[in-house]
CSV table of N, CA and C in Angstrom, one decimal:
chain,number,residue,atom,x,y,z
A,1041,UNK,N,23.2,-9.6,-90.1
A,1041,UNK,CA,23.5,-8.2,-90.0
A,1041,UNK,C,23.4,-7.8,-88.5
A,1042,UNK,N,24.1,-7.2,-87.8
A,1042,UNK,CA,24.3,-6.8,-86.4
A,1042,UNK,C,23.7,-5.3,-86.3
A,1043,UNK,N,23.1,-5.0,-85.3
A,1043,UNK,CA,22.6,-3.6,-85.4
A,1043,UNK,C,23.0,-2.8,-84.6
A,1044,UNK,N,23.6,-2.4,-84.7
A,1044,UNK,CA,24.2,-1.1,-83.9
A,1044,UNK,C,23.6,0.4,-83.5
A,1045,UNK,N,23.5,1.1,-82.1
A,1045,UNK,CA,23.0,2.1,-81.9
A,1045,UNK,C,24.3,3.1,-81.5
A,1046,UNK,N,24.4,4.0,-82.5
A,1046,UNK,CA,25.1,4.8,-81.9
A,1046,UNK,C,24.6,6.5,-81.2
A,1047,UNK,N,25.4,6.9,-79.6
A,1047,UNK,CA,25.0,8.2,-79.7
A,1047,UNK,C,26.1,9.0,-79.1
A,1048,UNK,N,25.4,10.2,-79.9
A,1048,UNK,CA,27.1,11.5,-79.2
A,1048,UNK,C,26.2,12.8,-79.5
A,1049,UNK,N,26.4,13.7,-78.7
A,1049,UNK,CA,25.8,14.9,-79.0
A,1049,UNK,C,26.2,15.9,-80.2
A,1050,UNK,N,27.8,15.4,-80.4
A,1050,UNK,CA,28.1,15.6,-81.5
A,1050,UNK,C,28.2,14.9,-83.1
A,1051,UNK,N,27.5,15.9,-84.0
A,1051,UNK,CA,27.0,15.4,-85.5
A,1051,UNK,C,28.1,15.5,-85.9
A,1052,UNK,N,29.1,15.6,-85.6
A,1052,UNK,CA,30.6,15.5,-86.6
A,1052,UNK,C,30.9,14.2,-85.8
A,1053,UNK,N,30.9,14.0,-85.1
A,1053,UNK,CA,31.4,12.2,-84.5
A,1053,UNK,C,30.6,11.7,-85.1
A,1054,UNK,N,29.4,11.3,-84.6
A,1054,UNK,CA,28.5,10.5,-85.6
A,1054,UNK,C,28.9,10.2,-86.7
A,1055,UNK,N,28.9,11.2,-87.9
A,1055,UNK,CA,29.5,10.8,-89.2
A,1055,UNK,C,30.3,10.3,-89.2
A,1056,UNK,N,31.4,10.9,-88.6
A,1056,UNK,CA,32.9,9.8,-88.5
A,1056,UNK,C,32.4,8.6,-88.0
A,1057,UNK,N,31.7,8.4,-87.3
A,1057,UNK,CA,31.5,7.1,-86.8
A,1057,UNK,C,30.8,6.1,-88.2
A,1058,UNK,N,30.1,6.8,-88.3
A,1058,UNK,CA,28.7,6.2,-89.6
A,1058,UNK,C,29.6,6.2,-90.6
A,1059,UNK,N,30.4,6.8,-91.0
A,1059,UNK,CA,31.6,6.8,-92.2
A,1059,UNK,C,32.6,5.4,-92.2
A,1060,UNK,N,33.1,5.7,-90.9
A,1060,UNK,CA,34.3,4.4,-90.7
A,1060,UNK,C,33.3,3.1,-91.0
A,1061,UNK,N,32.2,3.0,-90.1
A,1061,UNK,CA,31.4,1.3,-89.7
A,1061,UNK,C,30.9,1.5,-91.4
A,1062,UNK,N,30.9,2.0,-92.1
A,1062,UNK,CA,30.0,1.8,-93.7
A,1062,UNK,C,31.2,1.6,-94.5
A,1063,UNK,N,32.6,1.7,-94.2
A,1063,UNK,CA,33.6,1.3,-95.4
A,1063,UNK,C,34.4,0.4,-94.7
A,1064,UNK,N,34.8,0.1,-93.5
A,1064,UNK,CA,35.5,-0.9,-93.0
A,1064,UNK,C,34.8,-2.0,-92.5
A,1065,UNK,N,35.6,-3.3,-92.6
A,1065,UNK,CA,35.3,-4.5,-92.0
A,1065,UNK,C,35.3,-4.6,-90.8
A,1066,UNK,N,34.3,-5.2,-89.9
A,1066,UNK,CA,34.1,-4.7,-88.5
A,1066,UNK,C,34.9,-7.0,-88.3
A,1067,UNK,N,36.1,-7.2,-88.0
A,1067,UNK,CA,36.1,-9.0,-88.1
A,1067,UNK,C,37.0,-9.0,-86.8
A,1068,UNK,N,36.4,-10.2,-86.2
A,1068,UNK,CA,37.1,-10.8,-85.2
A,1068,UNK,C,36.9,-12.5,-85.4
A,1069,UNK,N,38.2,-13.0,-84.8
A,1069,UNK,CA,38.4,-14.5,-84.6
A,1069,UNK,C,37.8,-15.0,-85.9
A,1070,UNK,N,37.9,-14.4,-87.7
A,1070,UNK,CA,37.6,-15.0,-88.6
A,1070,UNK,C,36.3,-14.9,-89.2
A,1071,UNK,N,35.6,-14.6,-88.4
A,1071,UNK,CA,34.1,-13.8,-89.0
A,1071,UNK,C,34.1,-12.2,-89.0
A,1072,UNK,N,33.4,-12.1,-89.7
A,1072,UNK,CA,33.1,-10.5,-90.6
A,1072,UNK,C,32.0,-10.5,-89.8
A,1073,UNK,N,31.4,-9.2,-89.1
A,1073,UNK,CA,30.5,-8.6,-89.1
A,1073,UNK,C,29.8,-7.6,-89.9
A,1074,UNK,N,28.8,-7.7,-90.7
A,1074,UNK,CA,28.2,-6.7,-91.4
A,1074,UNK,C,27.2,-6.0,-90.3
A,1075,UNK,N,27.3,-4.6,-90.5
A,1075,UNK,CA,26.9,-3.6,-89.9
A,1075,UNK,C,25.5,-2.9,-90.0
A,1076,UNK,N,24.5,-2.7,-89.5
A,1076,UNK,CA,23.5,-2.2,-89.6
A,1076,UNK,C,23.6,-0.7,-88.9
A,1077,UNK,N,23.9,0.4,-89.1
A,1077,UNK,CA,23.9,1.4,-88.1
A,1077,UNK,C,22.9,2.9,-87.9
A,1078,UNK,N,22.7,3.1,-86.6
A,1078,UNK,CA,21.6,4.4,-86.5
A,1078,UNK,C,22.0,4.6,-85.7
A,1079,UNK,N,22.0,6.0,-85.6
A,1079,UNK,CA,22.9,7.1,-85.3
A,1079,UNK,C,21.4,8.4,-84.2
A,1080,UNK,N,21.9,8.8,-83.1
A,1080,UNK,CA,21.1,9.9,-82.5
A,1080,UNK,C,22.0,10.4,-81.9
A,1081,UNK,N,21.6,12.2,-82.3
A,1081,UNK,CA,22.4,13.0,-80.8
A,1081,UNK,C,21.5,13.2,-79.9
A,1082,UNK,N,20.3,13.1,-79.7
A,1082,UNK,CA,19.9,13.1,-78.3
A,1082,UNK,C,19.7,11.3,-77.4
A,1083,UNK,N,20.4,11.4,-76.3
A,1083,UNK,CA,20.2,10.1,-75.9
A,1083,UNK,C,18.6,9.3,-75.5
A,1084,UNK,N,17.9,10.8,-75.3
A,1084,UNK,CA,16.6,10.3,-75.3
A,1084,UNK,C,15.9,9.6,-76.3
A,1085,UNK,N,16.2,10.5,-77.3
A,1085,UNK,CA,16.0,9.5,-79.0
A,1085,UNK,C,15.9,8.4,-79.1
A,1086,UNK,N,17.6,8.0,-79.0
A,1086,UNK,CA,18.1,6.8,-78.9
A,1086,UNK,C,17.2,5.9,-78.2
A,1087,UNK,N,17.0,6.2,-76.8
A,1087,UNK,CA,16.5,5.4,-75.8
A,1087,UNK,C,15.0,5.1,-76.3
A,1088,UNK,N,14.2,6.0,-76.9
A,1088,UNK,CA,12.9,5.6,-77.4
A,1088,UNK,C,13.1,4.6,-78.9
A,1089,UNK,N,14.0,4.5,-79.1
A,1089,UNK,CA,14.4,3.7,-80.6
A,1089,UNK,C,14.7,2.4,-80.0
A,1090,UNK,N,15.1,2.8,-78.7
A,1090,UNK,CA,15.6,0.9,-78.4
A,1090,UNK,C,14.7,0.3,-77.8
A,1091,UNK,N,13.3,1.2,-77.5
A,1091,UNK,CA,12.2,0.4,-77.1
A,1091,UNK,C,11.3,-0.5,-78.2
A,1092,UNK,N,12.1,0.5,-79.2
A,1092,UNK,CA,10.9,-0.2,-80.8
A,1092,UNK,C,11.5,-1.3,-81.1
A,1093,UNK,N,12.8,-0.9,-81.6
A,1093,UNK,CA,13.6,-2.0,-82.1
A,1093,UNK,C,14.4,-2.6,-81.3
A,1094,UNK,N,15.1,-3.8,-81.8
A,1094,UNK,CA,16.3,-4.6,-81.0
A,1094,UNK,C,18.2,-4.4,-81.7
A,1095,UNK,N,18.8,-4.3,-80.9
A,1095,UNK,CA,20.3,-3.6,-81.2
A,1095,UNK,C,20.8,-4.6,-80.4
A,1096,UNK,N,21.9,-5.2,-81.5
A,1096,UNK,CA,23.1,-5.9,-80.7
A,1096,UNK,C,24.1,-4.9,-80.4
A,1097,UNK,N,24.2,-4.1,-80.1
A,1097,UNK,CA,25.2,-3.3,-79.8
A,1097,UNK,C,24.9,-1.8,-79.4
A,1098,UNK,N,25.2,-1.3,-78.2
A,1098,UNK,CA,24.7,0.1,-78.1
A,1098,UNK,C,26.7,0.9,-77.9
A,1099,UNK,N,26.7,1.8,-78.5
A,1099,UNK,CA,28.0,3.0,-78.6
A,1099,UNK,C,27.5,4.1,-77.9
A,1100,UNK,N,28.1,4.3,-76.6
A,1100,UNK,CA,27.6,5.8,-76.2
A,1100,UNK,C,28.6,7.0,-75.7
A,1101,UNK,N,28.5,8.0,-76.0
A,1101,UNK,CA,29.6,9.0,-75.7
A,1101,UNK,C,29.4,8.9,-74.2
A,1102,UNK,N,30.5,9.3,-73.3
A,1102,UNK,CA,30.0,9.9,-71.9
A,1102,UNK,C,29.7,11.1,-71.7
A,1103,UNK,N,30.3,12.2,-72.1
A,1103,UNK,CA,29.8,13.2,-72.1
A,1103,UNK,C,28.7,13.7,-73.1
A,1104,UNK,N,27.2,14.4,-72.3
A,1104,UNK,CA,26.4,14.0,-73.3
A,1104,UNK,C,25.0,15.1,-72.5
A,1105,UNK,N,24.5,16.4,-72.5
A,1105,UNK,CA,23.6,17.0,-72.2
A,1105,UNK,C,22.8,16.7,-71.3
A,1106,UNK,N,21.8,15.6,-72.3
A,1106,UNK,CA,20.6,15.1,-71.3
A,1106,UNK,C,21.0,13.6,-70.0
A,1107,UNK,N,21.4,13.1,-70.6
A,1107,UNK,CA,22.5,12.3,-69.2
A,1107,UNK,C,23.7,11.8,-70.0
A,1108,UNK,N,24.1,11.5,-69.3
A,1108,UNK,CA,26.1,10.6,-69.4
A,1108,UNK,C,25.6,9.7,-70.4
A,1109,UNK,N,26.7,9.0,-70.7
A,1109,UNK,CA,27.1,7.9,-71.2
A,1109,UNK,C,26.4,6.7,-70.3
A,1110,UNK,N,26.9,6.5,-68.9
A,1110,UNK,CA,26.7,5.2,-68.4
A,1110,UNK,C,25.1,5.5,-67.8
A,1111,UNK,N,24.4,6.3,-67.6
A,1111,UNK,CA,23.3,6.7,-67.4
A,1111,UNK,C,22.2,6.0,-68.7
A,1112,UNK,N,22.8,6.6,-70.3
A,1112,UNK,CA,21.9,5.7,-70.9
A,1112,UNK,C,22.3,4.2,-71.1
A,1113,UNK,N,23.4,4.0,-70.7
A,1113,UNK,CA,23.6,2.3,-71.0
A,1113,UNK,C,23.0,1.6,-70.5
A,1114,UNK,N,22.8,2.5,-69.0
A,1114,UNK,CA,22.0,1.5,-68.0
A,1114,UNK,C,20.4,1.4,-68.1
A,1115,UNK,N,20.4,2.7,-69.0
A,1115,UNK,CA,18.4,2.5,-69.1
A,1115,UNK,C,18.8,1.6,-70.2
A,1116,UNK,N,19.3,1.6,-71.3
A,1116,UNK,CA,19.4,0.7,-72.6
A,1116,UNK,C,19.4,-0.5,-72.0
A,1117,UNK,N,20.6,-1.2,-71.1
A,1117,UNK,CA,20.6,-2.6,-70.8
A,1117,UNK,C,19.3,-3.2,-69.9
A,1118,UNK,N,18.0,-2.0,-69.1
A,1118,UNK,CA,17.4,-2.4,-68.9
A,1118,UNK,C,16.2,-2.5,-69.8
A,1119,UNK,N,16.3,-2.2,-71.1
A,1119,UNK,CA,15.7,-2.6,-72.3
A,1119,UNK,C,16.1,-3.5,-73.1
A,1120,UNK,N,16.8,-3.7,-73.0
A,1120,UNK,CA,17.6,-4.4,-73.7
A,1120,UNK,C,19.3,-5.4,-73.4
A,1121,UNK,N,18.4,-6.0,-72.3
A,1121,UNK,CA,20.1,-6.5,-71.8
A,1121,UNK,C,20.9,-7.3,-72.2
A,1122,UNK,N,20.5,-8.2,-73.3
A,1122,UNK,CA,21.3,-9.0,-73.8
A,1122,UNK,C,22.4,-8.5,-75.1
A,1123,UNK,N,22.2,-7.1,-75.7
A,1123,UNK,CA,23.1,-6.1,-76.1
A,1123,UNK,C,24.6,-5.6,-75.4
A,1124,UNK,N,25.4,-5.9,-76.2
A,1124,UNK,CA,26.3,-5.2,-75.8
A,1124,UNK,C,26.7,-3.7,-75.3
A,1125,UNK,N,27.6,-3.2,-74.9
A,1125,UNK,CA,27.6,-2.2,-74.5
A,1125,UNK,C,29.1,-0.9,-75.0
A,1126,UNK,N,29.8,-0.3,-75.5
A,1126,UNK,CA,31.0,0.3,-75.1
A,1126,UNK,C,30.6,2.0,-74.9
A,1127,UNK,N,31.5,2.3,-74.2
A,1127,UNK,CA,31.6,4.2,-73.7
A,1127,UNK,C,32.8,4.2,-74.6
A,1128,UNK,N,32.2,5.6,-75.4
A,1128,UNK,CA,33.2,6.3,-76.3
A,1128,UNK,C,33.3,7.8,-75.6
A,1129,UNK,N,34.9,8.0,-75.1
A,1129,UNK,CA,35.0,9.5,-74.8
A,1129,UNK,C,36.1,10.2,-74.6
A,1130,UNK,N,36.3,11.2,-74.7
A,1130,UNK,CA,37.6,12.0,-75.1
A,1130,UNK,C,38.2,12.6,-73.8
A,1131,UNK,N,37.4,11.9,-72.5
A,1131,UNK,CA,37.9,12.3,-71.1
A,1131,UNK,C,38.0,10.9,-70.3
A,1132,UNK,N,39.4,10.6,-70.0
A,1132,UNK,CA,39.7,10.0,-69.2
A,1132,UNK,C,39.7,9.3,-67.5
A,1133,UNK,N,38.2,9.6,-67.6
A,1133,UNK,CA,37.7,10.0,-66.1
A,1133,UNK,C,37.8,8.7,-65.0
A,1134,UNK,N,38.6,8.0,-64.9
A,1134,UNK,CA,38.8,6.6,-64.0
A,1134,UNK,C,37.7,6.4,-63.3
A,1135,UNK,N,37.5,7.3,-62.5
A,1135,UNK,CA,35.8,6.9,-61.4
A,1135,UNK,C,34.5,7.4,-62.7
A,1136,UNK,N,34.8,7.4,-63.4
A,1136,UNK,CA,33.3,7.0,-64.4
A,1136,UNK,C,34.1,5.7,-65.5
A,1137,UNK,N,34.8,5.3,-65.4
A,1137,UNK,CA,35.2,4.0,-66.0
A,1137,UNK,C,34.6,3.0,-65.1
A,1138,UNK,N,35.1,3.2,-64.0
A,1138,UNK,CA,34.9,1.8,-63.1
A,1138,UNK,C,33.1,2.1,-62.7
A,1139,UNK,N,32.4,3.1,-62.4
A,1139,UNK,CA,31.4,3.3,-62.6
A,1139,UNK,C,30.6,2.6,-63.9
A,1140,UNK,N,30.8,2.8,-64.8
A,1140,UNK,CA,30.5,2.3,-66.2
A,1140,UNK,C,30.7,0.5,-66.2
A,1141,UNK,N,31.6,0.2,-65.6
A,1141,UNK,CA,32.0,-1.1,-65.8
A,1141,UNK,C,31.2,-2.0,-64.5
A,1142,UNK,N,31.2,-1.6,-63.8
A,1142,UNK,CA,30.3,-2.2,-61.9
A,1142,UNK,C,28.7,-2.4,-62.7
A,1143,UNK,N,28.5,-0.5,-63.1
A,1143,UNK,CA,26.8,-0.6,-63.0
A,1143,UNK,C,26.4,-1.1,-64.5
A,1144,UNK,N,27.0,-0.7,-65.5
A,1144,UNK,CA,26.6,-1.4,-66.5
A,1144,UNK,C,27.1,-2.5,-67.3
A,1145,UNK,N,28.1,-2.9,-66.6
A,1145,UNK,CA,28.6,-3.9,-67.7
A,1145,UNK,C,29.4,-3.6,-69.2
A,1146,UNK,N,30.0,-2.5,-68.9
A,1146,UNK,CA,30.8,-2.0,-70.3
A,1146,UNK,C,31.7,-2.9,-70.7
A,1147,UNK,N,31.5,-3.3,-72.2
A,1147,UNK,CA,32.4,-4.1,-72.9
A,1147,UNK,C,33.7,-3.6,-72.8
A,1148,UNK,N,33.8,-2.6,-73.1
A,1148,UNK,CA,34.8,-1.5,-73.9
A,1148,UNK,C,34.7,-0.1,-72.9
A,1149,UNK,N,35.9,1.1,-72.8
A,1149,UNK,CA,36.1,2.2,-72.6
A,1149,UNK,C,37.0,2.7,-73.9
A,1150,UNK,N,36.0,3.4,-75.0
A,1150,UNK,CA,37.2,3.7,-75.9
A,1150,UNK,C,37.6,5.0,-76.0
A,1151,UNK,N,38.6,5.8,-76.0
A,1151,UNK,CA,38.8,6.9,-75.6
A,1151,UNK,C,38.8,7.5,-77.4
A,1152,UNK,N,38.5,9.6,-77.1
A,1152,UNK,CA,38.4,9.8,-78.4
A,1152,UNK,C,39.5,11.2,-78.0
A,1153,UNK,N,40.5,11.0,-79.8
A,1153,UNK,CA,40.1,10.5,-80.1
A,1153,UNK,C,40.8,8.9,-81.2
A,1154,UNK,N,39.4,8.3,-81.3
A,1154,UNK,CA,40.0,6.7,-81.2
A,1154,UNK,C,40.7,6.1,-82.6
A,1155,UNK,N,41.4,5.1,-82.3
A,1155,UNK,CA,42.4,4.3,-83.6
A,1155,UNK,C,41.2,3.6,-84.3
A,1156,UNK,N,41.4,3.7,-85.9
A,1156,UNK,CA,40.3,2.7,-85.7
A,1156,UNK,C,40.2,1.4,-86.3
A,1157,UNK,N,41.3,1.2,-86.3
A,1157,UNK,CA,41.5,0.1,-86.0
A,1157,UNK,C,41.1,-0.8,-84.6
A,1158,UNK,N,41.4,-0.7,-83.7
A,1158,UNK,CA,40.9,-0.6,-82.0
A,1158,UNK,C,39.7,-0.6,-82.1
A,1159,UNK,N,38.7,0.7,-82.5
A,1159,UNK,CA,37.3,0.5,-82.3
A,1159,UNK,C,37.1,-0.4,-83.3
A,1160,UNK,N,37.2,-0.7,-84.2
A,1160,UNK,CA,36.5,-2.1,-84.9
A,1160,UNK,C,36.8,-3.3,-84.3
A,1161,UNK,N,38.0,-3.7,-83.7
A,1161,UNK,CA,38.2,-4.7,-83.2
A,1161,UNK,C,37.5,-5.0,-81.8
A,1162,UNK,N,36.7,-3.8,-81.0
A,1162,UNK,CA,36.5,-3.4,-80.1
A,1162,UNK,C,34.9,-3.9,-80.4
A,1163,UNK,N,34.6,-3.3,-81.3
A,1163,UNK,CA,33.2,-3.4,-81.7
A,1163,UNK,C,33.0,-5.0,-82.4
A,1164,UNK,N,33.7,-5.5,-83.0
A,1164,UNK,CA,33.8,-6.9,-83.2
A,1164,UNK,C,34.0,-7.8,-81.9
A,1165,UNK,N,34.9,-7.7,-81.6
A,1165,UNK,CA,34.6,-8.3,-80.0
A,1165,UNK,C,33.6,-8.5,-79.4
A,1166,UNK,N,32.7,-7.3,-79.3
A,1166,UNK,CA,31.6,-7.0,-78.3
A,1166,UNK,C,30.6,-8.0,-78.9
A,1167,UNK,N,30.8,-7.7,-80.2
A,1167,UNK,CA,29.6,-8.5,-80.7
A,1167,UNK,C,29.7,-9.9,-81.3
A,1168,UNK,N,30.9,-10.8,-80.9
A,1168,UNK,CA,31.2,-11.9,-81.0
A,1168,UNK,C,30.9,-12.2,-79.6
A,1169,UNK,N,31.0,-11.8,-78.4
A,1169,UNK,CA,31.0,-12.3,-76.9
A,1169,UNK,C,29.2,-12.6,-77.1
């Protein structure tokens, strides 16, 4: 079971998000990944959850109150750095892409809003690497 942390300030993403990963197959290169998922709109949350527990996989919006997207990736991967990483967001921002990708190591930039087909394949990826 792969554990995944998802966060977005918005509770209508989430669900969609928690909706699609709980009835679709998350498969790459022939293996299935079954999904474990928790869900926070505050990134702070999140960030205190990743100190308790361990996540193969962290999902984070970029746009987001208490800091950005690549702001919590980067406290995440310093809790947790052998987790993967992707930015989910509905702005196309090139200098917070390549930001995202330098300082954190982003698997993925998935834009919203996303195919999802793409994000599963995206999310399987990440967590086959």
């Amino acid at each position: 079971m792969s554990r995944v942390l998802l966060v977005d300030d918005e509770e209508s993403i989430l669900k969609s998000l928690k909706r699609l990963l709980r009835i679709a197959p998350c498969s790459f290169g022939g293996k299935t990944y079954p999904l474990e998922v928790e869900a926070y709109v505050s990134a702070n949350e999140a960030l205190a959850r990743a100190r308790e527990e361990e996540f193969d996989l962290f999902i984070s919006d970029y746009r987001m109150p208490e800091m950005d997207g690549i702001e919590f990736l980067k406290a995440a991967k310093e809790v947790q750095p052998d987790a993967a990483r992707l930015i989910l967001s509905g702005y196309a921002d090139l200098n917070a892409l390549i930001r995202a990708v330098n300082e954190v190591g982003i698997e993925r930039f998935i834009g919203k809003p996303w195919n999802d087909y793409e994000l599963l394949s995206a999310i399987a990826q990440a967590l086959a690497h």
